[in-house]
Amino acid sequence: MTEHLIVFPDRDDAERVADDLVDEGYLEVRVVREALAGEDDGEDHEWAVHVVEGGAGDSAPSEGARERFAALAEEFDGWYDPDPV
């Protein structure tokens, strides 16, 4: 099992990406409010799409998924964390 975090400044973008990923077949996708280091004001928090890839027997992250998530982050002026744990 591999976790990914794609962070966006806009909630609508995060929700759109999450919906697209569910449509692509990812089973564990959720949008969360992400408090980043140094941000005290709740309005400054960004929106993140948390994706869990693979199952108990599949611990290797998909290189294609990493590339896809990084491209999505770049497209919407966000950033991608390939190892949010």
Coordinates of C-alpha atoms in Angstrom, one line a residue:
M1 CA 0.0 0.0 0.0
T2 CA 1.3 3.4 -1.0
E3 CA 0.0 6.8 0.0
H4 CA 0.1 10.0 -2.1
L5 CA -0.8 13.6 -1.3
I6 CA -1.6 16.1 -4.0
V7 CA -2.0 19.6 -2.6
F8 CA -3.9 22.4 -4.3
P9 CA -4.6 26.0 -3.4
D10 CA -8.3 25.7 -4.5
R11 CA -10.9 23.4 -3.1
D12 CA -12.8 23.1 -6.4
D13 CA -9.6 21.9 -8.1
A14 CA -9.0 19.3 -5.4
E15 CA -12.5 18.0 -5.6
R16 CA -12.4 17.8 -9.4
V17 CA -9.1 15.9 -9.3
A18 CA -10.4 13.5 -6.6
D19 CA -13.6 12.8 -8.7
D20 CA -11.4 12.1 -11.8
L21 CA -9.2 9.7 -9.8
V22 CA -12.2 7.8 -8.5
D23 CA -13.5 7.6 -12.1
E24 CA -10.1 6.2 -13.1
G25 CA -10.5 3.4 -10.6
Y26 CA -8.7 4.5 -7.5
L27 CA -10.7 3.2 -4.6
E28 CA -9.3 5.2 -1.7
V29 CA -9.4 8.9 -2.6
R30 CA -10.4 11.8 -0.2
V31 CA -10.2 15.5 -0.1
V32 CA -8.8 16.9 3.2
R33 CA -7.9 20.4 4.5
E34 CA -4.1 20.4 4.8
A35 CA -2.5 22.6 7.5
L36 CA 1.0 23.2 6.3
A37 CA 4.0 24.2 8.5
G38 CA 4.0 27.8 9.4
E39 CA 0.3 28.4 8.6
D40 CA -1.6 29.6 11.7
D41 CA -4.7 31.0 9.9
G42 CA -7.3 28.4 8.9
E43 CA -8.0 30.4 5.8
D44 CA -4.4 29.8 4.6
H45 CA -4.8 26.0 4.7
E46 CA -4.7 24.3 1.3
W47 CA -6.7 21.4 0.0
A48 CA -5.2 18.0 -0.5
V49 CA -6.2 14.9 -2.3
H50 CA -5.1 11.9 -0.3
V51 CA -4.8 8.7 -2.5
V52 CA -4.1 5.2 -1.3
E53 CA -2.7 2.9 -4.0
G54 CA -2.4 -0.8 -3.9
G55 CA -3.5 -3.4 -1.3
A56 CA -1.8 -5.3 1.5
G57 CA 0.3 -7.4 -0.9
D58 CA 1.3 -4.5 -3.2
S59 CA 3.7 -2.2 -1.4
A60 CA 5.6 -0.8 -4.5
P61 CA 4.3 2.6 -5.7
S62 CA 3.4 2.8 -9.3
E63 CA 5.8 5.0 -11.2
G64 CA 3.0 5.9 -13.6
A65 CA 0.9 7.1 -10.7
R66 CA 3.7 9.3 -9.3
E67 CA 4.1 10.9 -12.7
R68 CA 0.4 11.4 -13.1
F69 CA -0.1 12.9 -9.7
A70 CA 2.9 15.3 -10.2
A71 CA 1.5 16.4 -13.5
L72 CA -1.9 17.1 -11.9
A73 CA -0.3 19.1 -9.2
E74 CA 1.6 21.2 -11.7
E75 CA -1.5 21.7 -13.9
F76 CA -3.4 23.3 -11.0
D77 CA -0.5 25.2 -9.4
G78 CA -0.2 22.7 -6.5
W79 CA 2.5 20.3 -5.4
Y80 CA 2.8 16.6 -5.0
D81 CA 4.1 14.7 -2.0
P82 CA 5.0 11.1 -3.0
D83 CA 5.5 10.0 0.6
P84 CA 3.2 11.8 3.0
V85 CA 3.6 9.4 5.9

